[in-house]
mmCIF file of C-alpha atoms (C1' of nucleotides) in Angstrom:
data_model
loop_
_atom_site.group_PDB
_atom_site.id
_atom_site.type_symbol
_atom_site.label_atom_id
_atom_site.label_comp_id
_atom_site.label_asym_id
_atom_site.label_seq_id
_atom_site.Cartn_x
_atom_site.Cartn_y
_atom_site.Cartn_z
ATOM 1 C CA MET A 183 -19.276 -85.687 5.919
ATOM 2 C CA LYS A 184 -21.580 -88.665 5.613
ATOM 3 C CA GLN A 185 -25.292 -88.540 6.147
ATOM 4 C CA HIS A 186 -25.079 -90.642 9.271
ATOM 5 C CA GLU A 187 -22.500 -88.307 10.799
ATOM 6 C CA LYS A 188 -24.608 -85.257 10.073
ATOM 7 C CA HIS A 189 -27.558 -86.945 11.716
ATOM 8 C CA SER A 190 -25.364 -87.652 14.730
ATOM 9 C CA PHE A 191 -24.254 -84.025 14.862
ATOM 10 C CA PHE A 192 -27.878 -82.916 14.897
ATOM 11 C CA ASN A 193 -28.666 -85.338 17.710
ATOM 12 C CA ASP A 194 -25.695 -84.110 19.719
ATOM 13 C CA VAL A 195 -26.814 -80.497 19.406
ATOM 14 C CA TYR A 196 -30.350 -81.368 20.418
ATOM 15 C CA ALA A 197 -29.116 -83.438 23.354
ATOM 16 C CA VAL A 198 -26.970 -80.619 24.712
ATOM 17 C CA VAL A 199 -29.697 -78.012 24.256
ATOM 18 C CA ARG A 200 -32.161 -80.258 26.070
ATOM 19 C CA CYS A 201 -29.685 -80.406 28.971
ATOM 20 C CA ILE A 202 -29.678 -76.635 29.463
ATOM 21 C CA PRO A 203 -31.252 -76.132 32.908
ATOM 22 C CA HIS A 204 -34.413 -74.098 33.392
ATOM 23 C CA GLY A 205 -33.560 -70.450 33.859
ATOM 24 C CA ARG A 206 -30.103 -70.771 32.302
ATOM 25 C CA VAL A 207 -28.764 -70.019 28.816
ATOM 26 C CA SER A 208 -25.881 -71.243 26.672
ATOM 27 C CA THR A 209 -24.145 -70.089 23.508
ATOM 28 C CA TYR A 210 -23.592 -71.452 20.020
ATOM 29 C CA GLY A 211 -19.838 -71.371 20.454
ATOM 30 C CA ALA A 212 -19.896 -73.209 23.781
ATOM 31 C CA ILE A 213 -22.041 -75.988 22.337
ATOM 32 C CA ALA A 214 -19.895 -76.199 19.212
ATOM 33 C CA HIS A 215 -16.729 -76.378 21.293
ATOM 34 C CA TYR A 216 -18.262 -79.057 23.504
ATOM 35 C CA LEU A 217 -19.072 -81.117 20.408
ATOM 36 C CA GLY A 218 -15.465 -80.793 19.242
ATOM 37 C CA LEU A 219 -16.015 -78.382 16.369
ATOM 38 C CA ARG A 220 -13.419 -75.665 15.994
ATOM 39 C CA SER A 221 -15.681 -72.920 14.742
ATOM 40 C CA GLY A 222 -18.958 -74.734 14.222
ATOM 41 C CA ALA A 223 -21.020 -72.132 15.998
ATOM 42 C CA ARG A 224 -22.875 -71.373 12.772
ATOM 43 C CA MET A 225 -23.611 -75.063 12.359
ATOM 44 C CA VAL A 226 -25.181 -75.127 15.812
ATOM 45 C CA GLY A 227 -27.479 -72.276 14.852
ATOM 46 C CA TRP A 228 -28.197 -74.002 11.588
ATOM 47 C CA ALA A 229 -29.118 -77.207 13.438
ATOM 48 C CA LEU A 230 -31.267 -75.245 15.861
ATOM 49 C CA ASN A 231 -33.105 -73.706 12.944
ATOM 50 C CA HIS A 232 -34.197 -77.196 11.953
ATOM 51 C CA ALA A 233 -34.919 -77.973 15.602
ATOM 52 C CA ALA A 234 -37.359 -75.071 15.868
ATOM 53 C CA ALA A 235 -40.103 -77.401 14.673
ATOM 54 C CA LEU A 236 -39.429 -79.765 17.569
ATOM 55 C CA PRO A 237 -41.376 -78.722 20.675
ATOM 56 C CA ASP A 238 -39.057 -80.321 23.250
ATOM 57 C CA ILE A 239 -36.006 -78.309 22.212
ATOM 58 C CA PRO A 240 -35.581 -75.163 24.363
ATOM 59 C CA ALA A 241 -33.905 -73.259 21.527
ATOM 60 C CA HIS A 242 -34.728 -69.950 23.221
ATOM 61 C CA ARG A 243 -32.056 -70.766 25.821
ATOM 62 C CA VAL A 244 -29.340 -70.573 23.167
ATOM 63 C CA VAL A 245 -28.000 -67.087 22.428
ATOM 64 C CA ASN A 246 -24.757 -65.696 21.040
ATOM 65 C CA ARG A 247 -21.684 -65.116 23.171
ATOM 66 C CA ARG A 248 -22.817 -61.623 24.157
ATOM 67 C CA GLY A 249 -26.214 -62.811 25.352
ATOM 68 C CA GLU A 250 -28.069 -61.299 22.426
ATOM 69 C CA LEU A 251 -31.266 -62.936 21.178
ATOM 70 C CA THR A 252 -30.054 -63.265 17.606
ATOM 71 C CA GLY A 253 -32.517 -66.037 16.832
ATOM 72 C CA LYS A 254 -35.632 -64.178 17.921
ATOM 73 C CA ARG A 255 -36.816 -63.703 14.356
ATOM 74 C CA TYR A 256 -37.246 -67.463 13.991
ATOM 75 C CA PHE A 257 -39.713 -67.715 16.864
ATOM 76 C CA GLY A 258 -42.723 -66.469 14.949
ATOM 77 C CA SER A 259 -43.462 -63.417 17.059
ATOM 78 C CA PRO A 260 -40.657 -60.856 17.465
ATOM 79 C CA ASP A 261 -40.828 -60.957 21.269
ATOM 80 C CA ARG A 262 -41.639 -64.648 21.667
ATOM 81 C CA MET A 263 -38.058 -65.617 22.544
ATOM 82 C CA ALA A 264 -37.686 -62.823 25.106
ATOM 83 C CA GLU A 265 -41.008 -63.758 26.726
ATOM 84 C CA LEU A 266 -40.023 -67.420 26.986
ATOM 85 C CA LEU A 267 -36.817 -66.402 28.757
ATOM 86 C CA ARG A 268 -38.640 -64.003 31.082
ATOM 87 C CA GLN A 269 -41.019 -66.804 32.031
ATOM 88 C CA GLU A 270 -37.960 -68.662 33.319
ATOM 89 C CA GLY A 271 -36.842 -65.732 35.423
ATOM 90 C CA ILE A 272 -34.202 -64.491 32.990
ATOM 91 C CA GLN A 273 -34.040 -60.725 32.672
ATOM 92 C CA VAL A 274 -34.103 -59.634 29.039
ATOM 93 C CA GLU A 275 -33.513 -55.997 28.131
ATOM 94 C CA ASN A 276 -33.359 -54.721 24.548
ATOM 95 C CA ASP A 277 -32.947 -58.257 23.152
ATOM 96 C CA ARG A 278 -30.042 -58.905 25.509
ATOM 97 C CA VAL A 279 -29.835 -61.301 28.432
ATOM 98 C CA GLN A 280 -28.984 -59.420 31.612
ATOM 99 C CA ASN A 281 -26.472 -60.900 34.074
ATOM 100 C CA PHE A 282 -25.350 -63.118 31.246
ATOM 101 C CA ASP A 283 -22.210 -64.216 33.093
ATOM 102 C CA ILE A 284 -24.423 -65.568 35.898
ATOM 103 C CA VAL A 285 -27.084 -67.408 33.899
ATOM 104 C CA PHE A 286 -24.580 -68.688 31.345
ATOM 105 C CA TRP A 287 -24.405 -72.470 31.261
ATOM 106 C CA ASP A 288 -21.274 -74.014 29.741
ATOM 107 C CA PRO A 289 -21.792 -77.677 28.742
ATOM 108 C CA SER A 290 -18.068 -78.508 28.735
ATOM 109 C CA GLN A 291 -17.821 -77.215 32.299
ATOM 110 C CA GLU A 292 -21.121 -78.221 33.912
ATOM 111 C CA LEU A 293 -22.133 -81.193 31.789
ATOM 112 C CA SER A 294 -19.909 -84.135 32.611
ATOM 113 C CA LEU A 295 -20.328 -87.169 30.412
ATOM 114 C "C1'" DT B 121 -19.081 -77.324 -10.555
ATOM 115 C "C1'" DT B 122 -18.689 -72.433 -8.334
ATOM 116 C "C1'" DC B 123 -20.788 -68.670 -5.686
ATOM 117 C "C1'" DC B 124 -23.598 -66.841 -1.981
ATOM 118 C "C1'" DT B 125 -25.626 -66.893 2.483
ATOM 119 C "C1'" DG B 126 -26.107 -67.648 7.484
ATOM 120 C "C1'" DA B 127 -29.718 -68.432 15.077
ATOM 121 C "C1'" DC B 128 -21.358 -67.235 15.011
ATOM 122 C "C1'" DT B 129 -16.611 -65.865 16.681
ATOM 123 C "C1'" DT B 130 -12.334 -63.567 16.665
ATOM 124 C "C1'" DC B 131 -9.032 -60.269 15.314
ATOM 125 C "C1'" DG B 132 -7.609 -55.577 13.897
ATOM 126 C "C1'" DC B 133 -8.241 -50.738 13.663
ATOM 127 C "C1'" DA C 272 -16.003 -49.296 23.072
ATOM 128 C "C1'" DG C 273 -17.630 -49.939 18.464
ATOM 129 C "C1'" DC C 274 -17.313 -51.285 13.636
ATOM 130 C "C1'" DG C 275 -15.554 -53.975 9.582
ATOM 131 C "C1'" DA C 276 -13.263 -58.016 7.629
ATOM 132 C "C1'" DA C 277 -11.834 -62.725 7.805
ATOM 133 C "C1'" DG C 278 -12.438 -67.552 9.177
ATOM 134 C "C1'" DC C 279 -15.428 -71.129 9.594
ATOM 135 C "C1'" DC C 280 -18.725 -75.375 7.589
ATOM 136 C "C1'" DA C 281 -22.916 -76.956 5.344
ATOM 137 C "C1'" DG C 282 -26.806 -76.226 1.937
ATOM 138 C "C1'" DG C 283 -29.121 -74.198 -1.774
ATOM 139 C "C1'" DA C 284 -29.159 -71.920 -6.491
#
DNA sequence: TTCCTGACTTCGC
DNA sequence: AGCGAAGCCAGGA
């Protein structure tokens, strides 16, 4: 993959994450699938890791397919990610998003481009 | 160059 | 239901 394409992939991930509505969450796999990657879920997390430095990327709204806060250890404080979600009205219990099927936001279903 | 690792997902037992 | 292994792609050593 060329440098320009990688840059574009990063931008796409950031754009989708920025579109996640307040109080909703999405998953790595859903974003990867929306971007056309077969199993690029790990790449989404990898891109988000680099996006952690950017303040306007709500990376805390991206969890794994079971609603688990797998990326919490990259938010500085261990409970930072859970607190950010709770501030948006999302119930978090034992590092898991409650009512995940309700707050789940699928870009390929709700984001029409 | 090869080998290992990872904010994941899916399949099999 | 829960756990382990494989598949996946990109970067770093």
